[in-house]
GROMACS .gro file of C-alpha atoms in nm:
model
  235
    1MET     CA    1 -10.162   1.359   2.638
    2ASN     CA    2  -9.934   1.357   2.335
    3ILE     CA    3 -10.124   1.549   2.065
    4LYS     CA    4  -9.869   1.433   1.806
    5ALA     CA    5 -10.043   1.095   1.801
    6LEU     CA    6 -10.324   1.256   1.600
    7GLN     CA    7 -10.075   1.351   1.330
    8LYS     CA    8 -10.023   0.982   1.250
    9ILE     CA    9 -10.376   0.957   1.107
   10GLY     CA   10 -10.363   0.953   0.726
   11TYR     CA   11 -10.520   1.237   0.527
   12GLY     CA   12 -10.534   1.368   0.174
   13VAL     CA   13 -10.544   1.727   0.048
   14TYR     CA   14 -10.854   1.852  -0.132
   15VAL     CA   15 -11.031   2.164  -0.255
   16VAL     CA   16 -11.388   2.175  -0.125
   17SER     CA   17 -11.604   2.422  -0.319
   18SER     CA   18 -11.961   2.546  -0.308
   19ARG     CA   19 -12.186   2.827  -0.425
   20LYS     CA   20 -12.423   3.088  -0.290
   21GLY     CA   21 -12.645   3.225  -0.564
   22ASP     CA   22 -12.409   3.316  -0.846
   23LYS     CA   23 -12.105   3.341  -0.617
   24PHE     CA   24 -11.840   3.069  -0.582
   25ASN     CA   25 -11.587   2.987  -0.313
   26GLY     CA   26 -11.356   2.704  -0.220
   27GLN     CA   27 -11.101   2.608   0.042
   28ILE     CA   28 -10.833   2.354   0.120
   29ALA     CA   29 -10.951   2.067   0.340
   30ASN     CA   30 -10.802   1.737   0.451
   31THR     CA   31 -11.096   1.589   0.643
   32VAL     CA   32 -11.285   1.438   0.349
   33PHE     CA   33 -11.386   1.073   0.372
   34GLN     CA   34 -11.628   0.817   0.229
   35VAL     CA   35 -11.909   0.713   0.463
   36THR     CA   36 -12.103   0.451   0.262
   37SER     CA   37 -12.087   0.286  -0.080
   38GLN     CA   38 -12.460   0.238  -0.147
   39PRO     CA   39 -12.563   0.506  -0.197
   40PRO     CA   40 -12.215   0.660  -0.232
   41THR     CA   41 -12.186   0.909   0.053
   42ILE     CA   42 -11.899   1.136   0.160
   43ALA     CA   43 -11.843   1.375   0.448
   44VAL     CA   44 -11.640   1.695   0.487
   45SER     CA   45 -11.551   1.891   0.799
   46ILE     CA   46 -11.563   2.270   0.753
   47ASN     CA   47 -11.483   2.548   1.000
   48ARG     CA   48 -11.790   2.755   1.089
   49ASN     CA   49 -11.595   3.081   1.035
   50ASN     CA   50 -11.504   2.996   0.676
   51LEU     CA   51 -11.692   3.142   0.380
   52THR     CA   52 -11.722   2.797   0.224
   53TRP     CA   53 -11.919   2.684   0.532
   54GLU     CA   54 -12.165   2.969   0.470
   55TYR     CA   55 -12.201   2.872   0.104
   56ILE     CA   56 -12.262   2.503   0.179
   57LYS     CA   57 -12.520   2.593   0.443
   58ASP     CA   58 -12.702   2.810   0.189
   59SER     CA   59 -12.689   2.589  -0.124
   60ARG     CA   60 -12.671   2.243   0.042
   61VAL     CA   61 -12.422   2.128  -0.223
   62PHE     CA   62 -12.045   2.094  -0.244
   63SER     CA   63 -11.772   1.953  -0.465
   64VAL     CA   64 -11.441   1.792  -0.376
   65SER     CA   65 -11.134   1.805  -0.602
   66VAL     CA   66 -10.866   1.551  -0.511
   67LEU     CA   67 -10.526   1.717  -0.562
   68CYS     CA   68 -10.221   1.559  -0.723
   69GLU     CA   69  -9.881   1.525  -0.558
   70ASP     CA   70  -9.713   1.794  -0.769
   71THR     CA   71  -9.968   2.065  -0.683
   72PRO     CA   72  -9.772   2.393  -0.636
   73LEU     CA   73  -9.771   2.555  -0.291
   74THR     CA   74  -9.897   2.875  -0.453
   75PHE     CA   75 -10.215   2.692  -0.556
   76ILE     CA   76 -10.265   2.553  -0.206
   77GLY     CA   77 -10.196   2.898  -0.064
   78ARG     CA   78 -10.468   3.048  -0.283
   79PHE     CA   79 -10.734   2.816  -0.140
   80GLY     CA   80 -10.584   2.760   0.206
   81PHE     CA   81 -10.445   3.093   0.323
   82LYS     CA   82 -10.661   3.352   0.148
   83SER     CA   83 -11.023   3.443   0.214
   84GLY     CA   84 -11.292   3.445  -0.052
   85ARG     CA   85 -11.422   3.759   0.119
   86ASP     CA   86 -11.116   3.944  -0.011
   87THR     CA   87 -11.033   3.772  -0.341
   88ASP     CA   88 -11.186   3.567  -0.620
   89LYS     CA   89 -11.008   3.235  -0.576
   90PHE     CA   90 -11.135   3.103  -0.909
   91GLN     CA   91 -11.003   3.385  -1.124
   92GLY     CA   92 -10.772   3.246  -1.393
   93LEU     CA   93 -10.825   2.884  -1.292
   94ASP     CA   94 -10.957   2.592  -1.493
   95TYR     CA   95 -11.291   2.488  -1.343
   96LYS     CA   96 -11.639   2.387  -1.452
   97ILE     CA   97 -11.991   2.424  -1.320
   98GLY     CA   98 -12.099   2.085  -1.196
   99GLU     CA   99 -12.430   1.904  -1.197
  100THR     CA  100 -12.524   2.066  -0.865
  101GLY     CA  101 -12.430   2.413  -0.981
  102ALA     CA  102 -12.125   2.412  -0.757
  103PRO     CA  103 -11.784   2.492  -0.911
  104VAL     CA  104 -11.550   2.198  -0.966
  105VAL     CA  105 -11.178   2.281  -0.963
  106LEU     CA  106 -10.996   2.098  -1.245
  107ASP     CA  107 -10.645   2.245  -1.211
  108ASN     CA  108 -10.408   2.004  -1.030
  109ALA     CA  109 -10.693   1.758  -0.969
  110VAL     CA  110 -10.677   1.382  -1.025
  111SER     CA  111 -11.050   1.335  -0.966
  112TYR     CA  112 -11.359   1.511  -0.835
  113LEU     CA  113 -11.688   1.437  -0.661
  114GLU     CA  114 -12.010   1.633  -0.627
  115ALA     CA  115 -12.256   1.588  -0.345
  116ARG     CA  116 -12.588   1.711  -0.210
  117VAL     CA  117 -12.604   1.756   0.166
  118LYS     CA  118 -12.832   1.502   0.336
  119GLN     CA  119 -12.726   1.557   0.696
  120GLU     CA  120 -12.499   1.776   0.905
  121VAL     CA  121 -12.342   1.736   1.247
  122ASP     CA  122 -12.243   2.029   1.468
  123VAL     CA  123 -11.908   1.956   1.630
  124GLY     CA  124 -11.838   2.296   1.784
  125THR     CA  125 -11.583   2.489   1.578
  126HIS     CA  126 -11.669   2.279   1.271
  127THR     CA  127 -11.968   2.127   1.095
  128ILE     CA  128 -11.951   1.785   0.933
  129PHE     CA  129 -12.153   1.794   0.612
  130ILE     CA  130 -12.263   1.449   0.492
  131GLY     CA  131 -12.363   1.437   0.127
  132GLU     CA  132 -12.480   1.184  -0.129
  133VAL     CA  133 -12.253   1.176  -0.434
  134VAL     CA  134 -12.439   1.277  -0.750
  135ASP     CA  135 -12.144   1.293  -0.991
  136ALA     CA  136 -11.777   1.193  -0.996
  137ASP     CA  137 -11.497   1.137  -1.244
  138THR     CA  138 -11.126   1.066  -1.276
  139LEU     CA  139 -10.919   1.338  -1.444
  140ALA     CA  140 -10.558   1.214  -1.437
  141GLU     CA  141 -10.356   0.906  -1.348
  142LYS     CA  142 -10.123   1.077  -1.102
  143ALA     CA  143 -10.028   1.017  -0.740
  144CYS     CA  144 -10.264   1.186  -0.493
  145LEU     CA  145 -10.126   1.449  -0.256
  146THR     CA  146 -10.125   1.321   0.101
  147TYR     CA  147 -10.112   1.552   0.402
  148ASP     CA  148  -9.789   1.385   0.515
  149TYR     CA  149  -9.622   1.451   0.176
  150TYR     CA  150  -9.752   1.808   0.185
  151HIS     CA  151  -9.585   1.868   0.522
  152GLN     CA  152  -9.269   1.659   0.499
  153ILE     CA  153  -9.171   1.706   0.133
  154LYS     CA  154  -9.332   2.032   0.026
  155GLY     CA  155  -9.289   2.201   0.366
  156GLY     CA  156  -9.656   2.300   0.370
  157LEU     CA  157  -9.839   2.444   0.670
  158THR     CA  158 -10.176   2.390   0.835
  159PRO     CA  159 -10.417   2.689   0.846
  160LYS     CA  160 -10.543   2.767   1.198
  161ALA     CA  161 -10.902   2.711   1.082
  162ALA     CA  162 -10.828   2.352   0.978
  163ALA     CA  163 -10.980   2.064   1.173
  164THR     CA  164 -10.633   1.914   1.231
  165TYR     CA  165 -10.451   2.235   1.330
  166ALA     CA  166 -10.231   2.201   1.638
  167GLU     CA  167  -9.956   2.432   1.756
  168VAL     CA  168  -9.680   2.184   1.831
  169LYS     CA  169  -9.337   2.324   1.914
  170PRO     CA  170  -9.054   2.092   1.806
  171ILE     CA  171  -8.792   1.979   2.056
  172VAL     CA  172  -8.448   2.085   1.936
  173LYS     CA  173  -8.145   1.899   2.069
  174ALA     CA  174  -7.824   2.080   2.163
  175GLU     CA  175  -7.629   1.928   1.871
  176GLU     CA  176  -7.903   2.033   1.630
  177LYS     CA  177  -7.881   2.390   1.761
  178GLN     CA  178  -7.506   2.388   1.697
  179GLU     CA  179  -7.558   2.261   1.341
  180ALA     CA  180  -7.820   2.530   1.283
  181LYS     CA  181  -7.571   2.803   1.376
  182SER     CA  182  -7.336   2.697   1.098
  183ALA     CA  183  -7.611   2.643   0.842
  184MET     CA  184  -7.767   2.907   0.623
  185ALA     CA  185  -8.033   3.101   0.812
  186LYS     CA  186  -8.401   3.016   0.769
  187TYR     CA  187  -8.665   3.286   0.736
  188ARG     CA  188  -9.030   3.269   0.844
  189CYS     CA  189  -9.321   3.443   0.671
  190THR     CA  190  -9.491   3.662   0.932
  191VAL     CA  191  -9.821   3.636   0.744
  192CYS     CA  192  -9.876   3.259   0.711
  193GLY     CA  193  -9.581   3.100   0.893
  194TYR     CA  194  -9.412   2.942   0.589
  195ILE     CA  195  -9.039   2.884   0.648
  196TYR     CA  196  -8.792   2.943   0.369
  197GLU     CA  197  -8.514   2.682   0.394
  198PRO     CA  198  -8.209   2.767   0.178
  199GLU     CA  199  -8.122   2.397   0.142
  200LYS     CA  200  -8.458   2.335  -0.029
  201GLY     CA  201  -8.500   2.671  -0.202
  202ASP     CA  202  -8.826   2.734  -0.386
  203PRO     CA  203  -8.806   2.549  -0.719
  204ASP     CA  204  -9.167   2.637  -0.808
  205GLY     CA  205  -9.077   3.004  -0.763
  206GLY     CA  206  -8.752   2.981  -0.960
  207ILE     CA  207  -8.524   2.971  -0.653
  208SER     CA  208  -8.267   2.689  -0.672
  209PRO     CA  209  -8.181   2.477  -0.366
  210GLY     CA  210  -7.884   2.623  -0.178
  211THR     CA  211  -7.983   2.987  -0.237
  212PRO     CA  212  -7.941   3.204   0.077
  213PHE     CA  213  -8.240   3.421   0.161
  214GLU     CA  214  -8.029   3.733   0.110
  215LYS     CA  215  -7.966   3.631  -0.252
  216ILE     CA  216  -8.333   3.591  -0.341
  217PRO     CA  217  -8.465   3.868  -0.572
  218ASP     CA  218  -8.671   4.136  -0.397
  219SER     CA  219  -8.958   4.055  -0.634
  220TRP     CA  220  -8.990   3.702  -0.486
  221VAL     CA  221  -9.304   3.634  -0.283
  222CYS     CA  222  -9.407   3.371  -0.029
  223PRO     CA  223  -9.503   3.056  -0.222
  224VAL     CA  224  -9.792   2.990   0.016
  225CYS     CA  225  -9.969   3.322   0.077
  226GLY     CA  226  -9.802   3.562  -0.169
  227ALA     CA  227  -9.655   3.790   0.099
  228ALA     CA  228  -9.357   4.006   0.000
  229LYS     CA  229  -8.997   3.918   0.085
  230THR     CA  230  -8.999   4.208   0.333
  231ASP     CA  231  -9.265   4.023   0.533
  232PHE     CA  232  -9.013   3.752   0.631
  233GLU     CA  233  -8.812   3.750   0.952
  234LYS     CA  234  -8.504   3.550   1.046
  235GLU     CA  235  -8.563   3.232   1.246
   0.00000   0.00000   0.00000
């Protein structure tokens, strides 16, 4: 079976948030989809080990913020590669308390939806929460961030807890290996797996395309998870 076939399914990139008492948490998700139009119903798939899963189970509400194409990797890293058990993901962000009491992320969002859980389906590692939409609005007329754009253009990664995570090792041809030897070396973050490619640089972090890893300031951090430059190793 060729697992890569699954990667041809189209997805978006969203922040799914919820609450538990007076505490908030959110995470990156790509498995968000509309189920019915009347009443408007949406579904999200959340890993059972994630804190957001615990919050949705407790409050029975959740919000979905649809992210725009120019969302920085640092923002996605905050919600996708850090745990709400260790950090307050909402600190310093623009968000509001929605009609359900759940937080609604406004930063980098083109629209949002709020829902109350009406049904849930246990699918092993994940739970699919199906909720009736109680509020929604458009925030900006910008292109939505697709999962394909996130991977191919931004060089983003998939967290291991994601529903679509798959460890697929690329096949490298002999001529590509020879080209790689003469190219500037790539470095991988040992914390989250992000790969720094000198040809692309890190424009959001102030690193111009064409900058060798060795020339990056020591104060630079991984644009996805915030790890230090010393946490990178040569590919």
